[in-house]
Coordinates of C-alpha atoms and ligand atoms in Angstrom, one line a residue:
M182 CA 99.3 112.7 59.0
S183 CA 99.0 109.2 57.5
S184 CA 100.3 105.9 58.7
T185 CA 101.5 104.7 55.3
K186 CA 104.4 102.3 55.7
Y187 CA 107.7 103.8 54.6
S188 CA 111.1 102.0 54.8
I189 CA 113.5 103.1 57.4
S190 CA 115.7 104.5 54.7
E191 CA 112.9 106.6 53.2
I192 CA 112.0 107.9 56.7
L193 CA 115.5 108.9 57.7
N194 CA 116.5 110.4 54.4
E195 CA 113.4 111.7 52.6
L196 CA 110.1 111.8 54.5
G197 CA 108.8 115.2 55.3
E198 CA 111.5 117.0 53.4
N199 CA 109.7 119.1 50.8
R200 CA 112.8 120.7 49.4
E201 CA 111.0 122.7 46.8
D202 CA 109.7 124.8 49.7
Y203 CA 113.2 125.9 50.7
F204 CA 115.4 126.5 47.6
Q205 CA 116.1 122.8 47.0
A206 CA 118.4 122.8 50.0
V207 CA 119.5 119.3 51.0
A208 CA 119.5 120.1 54.7
P209 CA 116.2 121.4 56.1
P210 CA 116.1 125.1 57.2
I211 CA 116.0 126.0 60.9
I212 CA 113.0 128.3 61.0
Q213 CA 114.2 130.3 64.0
S214 CA 111.0 132.3 64.5
S215 CA 108.6 132.3 67.4
N216 CA 105.9 133.9 65.4
F217 CA 104.2 133.8 62.0
H218 CA 102.0 136.5 60.5
F219 CA 98.8 136.5 58.4
K220 CA 97.9 138.5 55.3
T221 CA 94.2 138.2 55.8
L222 CA 91.7 137.5 58.6
D223 CA 90.4 134.5 56.6
S224 CA 93.7 132.8 56.6
F225 CA 94.0 133.3 60.4
R226 CA 90.5 132.0 61.0
E227 CA 91.3 128.9 58.9
K228 CA 94.6 128.1 60.7
I229 CA 93.7 128.9 64.3
V230 CA 91.5 125.8 64.7
N231 CA 94.7 123.6 64.2
E232 CA 97.3 125.4 66.2
W233 CA 99.6 122.4 66.5
T234 CA 99.8 121.8 62.8
S235 CA 99.5 125.4 61.3
N236 CA 102.3 128.0 61.4
I237 CA 100.9 130.5 64.0
Y238 CA 103.2 130.4 66.9
T239 CA 106.2 128.1 67.6
R240 CA 104.7 126.7 70.9
G241 CA 102.1 125.1 68.8
N242 CA 103.9 124.3 65.6
N243 CA 107.2 125.2 63.8
P244 CA 108.1 124.1 60.2
T245 CA 111.4 122.5 61.3
V246 CA 109.8 120.6 64.1
H247 CA 107.0 119.5 61.7
I248 CA 109.6 117.7 59.5
L249 CA 110.8 115.9 62.6
R250 CA 107.3 115.0 63.7
K251 CA 106.6 113.2 60.4
K252 CA 109.8 111.2 60.6
I253 CA 109.3 110.2 64.3
A254 CA 105.6 109.1 63.7
A255 CA 106.6 107.0 60.7
L256 CA 109.4 105.3 62.6
E257 CA 106.9 104.0 65.1
G258 CA 104.2 103.3 62.4
A259 CA 102.0 106.0 64.2
E260 CA 99.5 108.4 62.6
D261 CA 101.2 111.3 64.3
S262 CA 103.7 112.4 66.9
I263 CA 104.5 115.2 69.4
I264 CA 108.1 116.3 70.1
T265 CA 108.9 117.7 73.5
S266 CA 111.8 119.4 75.3
S267 CA 112.8 116.1 77.1
G268 CA 111.8 112.5 77.6
S269 CA 110.6 113.4 81.0
A270 CA 108.3 116.1 79.5
A271 CA 106.9 113.5 77.0
I272 CA 106.2 111.0 79.8
A273 CA 104.5 113.6 82.0
M274 CA 102.3 114.9 79.1
A275 CA 101.3 111.5 77.9
V276 CA 100.4 110.2 81.4
I277 CA 98.6 113.4 82.5
S278 CA 96.6 113.4 79.3
Q279 CA 95.0 110.1 80.3
V280 CA 94.0 110.6 83.9
K281 CA 92.0 112.8 86.3
A282 CA 91.4 112.9 90.0
G283 CA 90.1 109.5 91.3
D284 CA 91.7 107.5 88.5
H285 CA 94.2 104.6 89.0
V286 CA 97.4 103.9 87.1
I287 CA 99.2 100.5 86.9
C288 CA 103.0 100.9 86.3
I289 CA 105.8 98.4 86.2
Q290 CA 108.0 98.3 89.2
N291 CA 111.2 100.4 89.2
P292 CA 110.5 102.5 86.2
Y293 CA 112.7 105.4 85.1
S294 CA 113.2 107.5 88.3
W295 CA 111.3 110.6 87.2
T296 CA 108.4 108.5 85.9
Y297 CA 108.2 107.1 89.5
K298 CA 108.2 110.6 90.9
L299 CA 105.6 111.8 88.5
L300 CA 103.2 109.0 89.7
T301 CA 104.1 108.9 93.4
N302 CA 104.6 112.7 94.0
L303 CA 103.1 114.9 91.4
L304 CA 100.0 113.0 90.3
A305 CA 99.3 111.7 93.8
R306 CA 98.9 115.3 94.9
F307 CA 96.1 115.6 92.3
G308 CA 94.3 112.5 93.4
V309 CA 95.6 109.9 91.0
E310 CA 96.6 106.7 92.6
S311 CA 99.3 104.2 91.3
T312 CA 100.1 100.6 91.8
F313 CA 103.6 99.2 90.9
I314 CA 103.8 95.6 89.8
D315 CA 106.3 93.0 88.6
G316 CA 105.4 93.2 84.9
T317 CA 107.2 89.9 84.0
N318 CA 104.1 88.0 85.2
N319 CA 101.0 88.7 83.1
A320 CA 98.7 87.7 86.0
N321 CA 99.9 90.8 88.0
F322 CA 98.2 93.1 85.5
I323 CA 94.9 91.4 86.0
K324 CA 95.3 91.4 89.8
A325 CA 96.2 95.1 90.0
T326 CA 93.3 96.2 87.8
K327 CA 90.4 98.1 89.5
D328 CA 87.2 99.7 88.3
N329 CA 89.0 103.1 88.1
T330 CA 92.2 101.9 86.3
K331 CA 92.7 104.2 83.3
L332 CA 96.3 103.6 82.2
I333 CA 98.9 100.8 82.2
Y334 CA 102.4 102.2 81.9
L335 CA 105.2 100.0 80.6
E336 CA 108.9 100.1 80.1
S337 CA 110.1 97.1 78.1
P338 CA 112.9 96.5 78.6
N339 CA 113.5 98.7 81.6
S340 CA 116.8 100.6 81.6
L341 CA 118.9 98.9 84.3
T342 CA 118.0 95.3 84.7
F343 CA 116.0 94.9 81.4
E344 CA 112.9 92.9 82.4
V345 CA 110.4 92.9 79.6
Q346 CA 106.6 92.8 79.5
D347 CA 104.4 90.8 77.2
L348 CA 103.2 93.6 75.0
R349 CA 100.6 91.6 73.1
F350 CA 99.0 90.3 76.3
V351 CA 99.0 93.7 78.0
A352 CA 97.6 95.5 74.9
N353 CA 94.8 92.9 74.5
F354 CA 93.9 92.8 78.2
A355 CA 93.8 96.6 78.4
R356 CA 91.7 97.0 75.3
E357 CA 89.1 94.5 76.7
N358 CA 89.0 96.6 79.9
N359 CA 88.9 100.0 78.3
I360 CA 92.3 100.9 79.7
I361 CA 94.9 102.9 77.7
T362 CA 98.4 101.5 77.4
A363 CA 101.6 103.6 77.2
I364 CA 105.2 102.4 76.9
D365 CA 108.6 104.0 77.3
N366 CA 110.4 102.4 74.3
T367 CA 113.7 104.3 74.7
H368 CA 115.8 101.1 75.2
C369 CA 114.8 99.5 71.9
T370 CA 114.4 102.5 69.6
P371 CA 111.9 102.2 66.7
I372 CA 114.6 100.2 64.9
Y373 CA 114.2 97.2 67.3
Q374 CA 110.7 97.4 68.7
N375 CA 107.4 99.0 67.5
P376 CA 104.9 98.6 70.3
L377 CA 102.0 100.1 68.3
S378 CA 102.2 97.0 66.1
F379 CA 101.3 94.9 69.2
G380 CA 98.3 97.1 70.0
I381 CA 99.9 99.4 72.5
D382 CA 98.3 102.9 72.4
I383 CA 101.1 105.4 73.2
V384 CA 104.8 105.1 72.5
I385 CA 107.2 107.4 74.3
H386 CA 111.0 107.9 73.8
S387 CA 113.6 110.0 75.5
A388 CA 115.2 111.3 72.3
S389 CA 118.1 112.5 74.4
K390 CA 119.3 108.9 74.0
Y391 CA 119.6 107.1 70.6
L392 CA 117.1 109.2 68.5
N393 CA 119.4 112.2 68.7
G394 CA 122.4 110.1 69.4
H395 CA 125.1 112.6 70.0
S396 CA 124.7 113.6 73.6
D397 CA 124.3 117.2 72.7
I398 CA 120.5 117.9 73.1
L399 CA 117.6 116.8 75.2
G400 CA 114.3 115.8 73.6
G401 CA 111.3 113.5 73.9
V402 CA 108.7 112.1 71.6
I403 CA 105.1 110.8 71.9
C404 CA 103.7 108.6 69.1
A405 CA 100.0 107.6 68.9
N406 CA 96.9 107.7 66.7
N407 CA 95.5 111.1 65.5
H408 CA 92.8 111.1 68.2
I409 CA 95.3 110.7 71.1
I410 CA 97.9 113.1 69.7
R411 CA 95.2 115.8 69.0
Q412 CA 94.0 115.3 72.6
I413 CA 97.5 115.8 74.0
A414 CA 98.4 118.6 71.6
K415 CA 95.3 120.7 72.5
Q416 CA 95.8 120.4 76.2
E417 CA 99.0 119.2 77.8
Y418 CA 101.3 120.2 74.9
M419 CA 100.0 123.7 74.5
I420 CA 99.4 124.3 78.2
L421 CA 102.7 123.0 79.6
G422 CA 104.6 124.5 76.6
S423 CA 107.5 122.1 77.0
I424 CA 108.5 122.2 73.3
I425 CA 111.7 121.5 71.4
S426 CA 113.4 124.5 69.9
P427 CA 113.7 124.7 66.1
N428 CA 117.5 124.5 66.5
D429 CA 117.4 121.3 68.5
A430 CA 114.8 119.8 66.1
F431 CA 117.3 120.4 63.3
L432 CA 120.0 118.7 65.3
M433 CA 117.7 115.7 66.0
I434 CA 116.9 115.4 62.3
R435 CA 120.6 115.4 61.6
G436 CA 121.1 112.7 64.3
L437 CA 118.4 110.6 62.8
R438 CA 120.2 110.2 59.5
T439 CA 122.5 107.7 61.1
L440 CA 120.0 106.1 63.6
A441 CA 120.0 102.7 62.1
L442 CA 123.7 102.6 61.5
R443 CA 124.4 103.7 65.1
V444 CA 122.0 101.4 66.8
E445 CA 123.1 98.4 64.8
R446 CA 126.8 99.2 65.5
S447 CA 126.1 99.5 69.2
D448 CA 124.1 96.2 69.1
S449 CA 126.8 94.2 67.4
S450 CA 129.7 95.6 69.5
C451 CA 127.6 94.9 72.7
R452 CA 127.0 91.3 71.6
Y453 CA 130.7 90.8 70.9
I454 CA 131.7 92.2 74.3
V455 CA 129.0 90.2 76.3
D456 CA 130.0 87.0 74.4
H457 CA 133.6 87.5 75.5
L458 CA 132.7 88.3 79.1
A459 CA 130.1 85.5 79.6
Q460 CA 132.4 82.9 81.2
N461 CA 134.7 85.4 83.1
P462 CA 135.1 84.3 86.7
K463 CA 135.4 87.9 87.9
I464 CA 131.8 88.5 86.9
K465 CA 128.9 87.0 89.0
K466 CA 126.0 87.8 86.7
I467 CA 125.3 89.5 83.3
Y468 CA 122.0 91.2 82.5
Y469 CA 121.5 91.2 78.7
T470 CA 118.3 90.7 76.7
Q471 CA 120.0 88.6 74.0
D472 CA 121.3 86.0 76.4
P473 CA 119.9 82.7 75.2
N474 CA 119.4 81.6 78.8
H475 CA 117.5 84.8 79.7
P476 CA 114.3 83.7 81.6
Q477 CA 112.2 85.6 79.0
A478 CA 114.2 84.7 75.9
S479 CA 111.3 83.5 73.8
L480 CA 109.2 86.6 74.6
I481 CA 112.1 88.8 73.9
K482 CA 112.6 87.2 70.5
S483 CA 108.9 87.6 69.7
Q484 CA 108.8 91.3 70.2
M485 CA 112.3 92.8 70.0
K486 CA 114.5 92.7 66.8
G487 CA 117.7 93.5 68.7
N488 CA 119.1 95.0 71.9
G489 CA 121.4 98.0 71.1
G490 CA 124.3 98.9 73.4
L491 CA 123.0 98.3 76.9
F492 CA 124.0 95.5 79.3
S493 CA 124.7 95.3 83.0
L494 CA 126.8 93.0 85.2
E495 CA 127.5 92.2 88.8
L496 CA 131.2 92.0 89.7
N497 CA 132.1 88.8 91.6
T498 CA 133.4 90.4 94.8
D499 CA 132.2 91.5 98.3
S500 CA 134.7 94.3 98.4
M501 CA 133.4 97.9 97.8
Q502 CA 137.0 98.9 97.3
E503 CA 137.5 96.5 94.4
V504 CA 134.3 97.7 92.7
E505 CA 135.5 101.3 93.1
D506 CA 138.9 100.4 91.7
F507 CA 137.2 98.8 88.7
V508 CA 135.2 102.0 88.1
H509 CA 138.3 104.1 88.3
S510 CA 140.4 101.8 86.1
V511 CA 138.3 101.8 82.9
R512 CA 139.9 104.3 80.4
H513 CA 137.6 104.2 77.4
F514 CA 134.2 104.3 79.2
L515 CA 133.0 107.6 80.8
F516 CA 131.3 107.4 84.2
A517 CA 128.0 109.0 83.6
V518 CA 124.2 108.7 83.6
S519 CA 122.2 108.4 80.3
W520 CA 123.2 106.5 77.1
G521 CA 122.6 106.4 73.4
G522 CA 125.4 108.7 72.2
H523 CA 128.6 107.9 70.4
E524 CA 130.5 107.5 73.6
S525 CA 130.6 104.4 75.8
L526 CA 129.6 104.8 79.4
I527 CA 129.5 103.0 82.7
F528 CA 126.9 103.7 85.4
P529 CA 127.9 102.0 88.7
T530 CA 125.3 101.5 91.4
C531 CA 128.0 101.9 94.0
A532 CA 127.9 105.7 93.2
F533 CA 124.6 105.8 95.2
Y534 CA 125.9 104.0 98.3
G535 CA 126.7 106.4 101.1
V536 CA 124.6 109.3 99.5
Q537 CA 122.2 110.8 102.0
G538 CA 118.5 110.3 101.2
I539 CA 119.1 107.5 98.7
K540 CA 118.3 103.8 99.3
P541 CA 119.7 101.8 96.4
Y542 CA 117.7 98.7 95.4
L543 CA 120.5 97.1 93.4
P544 CA 123.7 95.7 94.9
F545 CA 126.9 97.8 94.9
Q546 CA 128.5 95.3 92.6
F547 CA 126.0 96.2 89.8
I548 CA 127.3 98.3 86.9
R549 CA 125.4 99.2 83.7
F550 CA 127.4 99.5 80.5
Y551 CA 126.5 101.4 77.4
I552 CA 128.5 100.3 74.3
G553 CA 128.9 103.3 71.9
L554 CA 130.5 103.6 68.5
E555 CA 134.2 103.0 69.4
D556 CA 136.2 100.0 68.4
Q557 CA 134.7 96.9 70.1
E558 CA 138.1 95.3 70.7
L559 CA 139.4 98.4 72.4
L560 CA 136.3 98.4 74.7
L561 CA 136.6 94.7 75.5
Q562 CA 140.3 94.9 76.3
D563 CA 139.5 97.9 78.5
I564 CA 137.0 96.0 80.6
L565 CA 139.3 93.0 80.8
Q566 CA 142.2 95.1 82.2
A567 CA 139.9 96.7 84.7
L568 CA 138.6 93.3 85.8
E569 CA 142.2 92.6 87.0
K570 CA 141.2 94.8 90.0
I571 CA 138.8 92.0 91.2
N572 CA 140.5 89.3 93.2
Ligands
LIG744 C1 116.6 109.2 80.0 C2 115.4 108.5 80.1 C3 114.2 109.2 80.3 C4 114.1 110.7 80.5 O1 114.5 111.4 79.3 P1 115.1 112.8 79.4 O2 115.3 113.2 78.0 O3 116.4 112.7 80.1 O4 114.1 113.7 80.1 C5 113.0 108.4 80.3 N1 113.0 107.1 80.2 C6 114.1 106.4 80.0 C7 114.1 104.9 79.9 C8 115.4 107.1 80.0 O5 116.5 106.4 79.8

């Protein structure tokens, strides 16, 4: 695949859709077939060398998934992409592809929970060691680097407190030291941040969030150059077999039609709501990347074009009861994990307090909000009425 620059509009509405191949249908077909047959031995011999781009078997390639791969790669300005069954599968495949026993990984502190478990449980069992660092300070990347460091893993911003890393610095430093860089770019989507343009090697998304955008499927994506994608496709992708189904690929293509509209709508509603909560005495602290007083404001401006629908806050109370009353008082936000769909959500840290085996690292007053596609005034008024529970 090529890395020719297409506009967002061309990518979402046209790219990859060769309609003459399927009766000039406007919507792409769902090729619900596990298998493809060959008329001659020669055609088989020609295709089998490229199992992840030829139609041989759907674990390697499927025509519906192939359309999606072209759009996703183009959105990140990548040469190629891989689509997986979940974001977690994409993270695992990408990370595993870059390490072997005896290698070392540097990861930002408090990454997505299953990323942490991949590094500290699964890969540790196979002799891969990880160091977790505060990625807001560039010097920490230098300090943590060892002779056997093979991968630097980023999440910028991360998905609860939204610290960012200096992508240009990390990409340059890693390249000078022969270290591969990977980033979980789920928060920003390709609409608001394209890490490959800063020199990062591998971009990962949980497509279960904004890319699909309707809270009805799971999916993940990996974007990189042809060399890295081929390497992952020939090993981790084919071996682990954690693919997206043709039907779910079709749904993701449909979700992508409105990606820019949805992300921009969430972004502007989120900005409106945060602006109106900023001076509220019932709130102790707001976490929001577009806050002009954010300690990393100039870095954020230099690498992110927007925020989307996520922000967090700490309620100004020492009473667990009041926090719980707040959570139970909102009417237009669903209490749930995840984000990136049409529906607004709250994810309160107090839900983890008193659960056996869990030690929360954030205060119980902390709540993450996801602003979806509903009316912004309805959402703001809902938060304001729930804040009455705080004395
Ligand atoms: C949800 C999420 C994931 C995991 O994606 P799944 O599709 O749920 O497997 C990874 N990273 C971030 C930042 C996420 O929010």
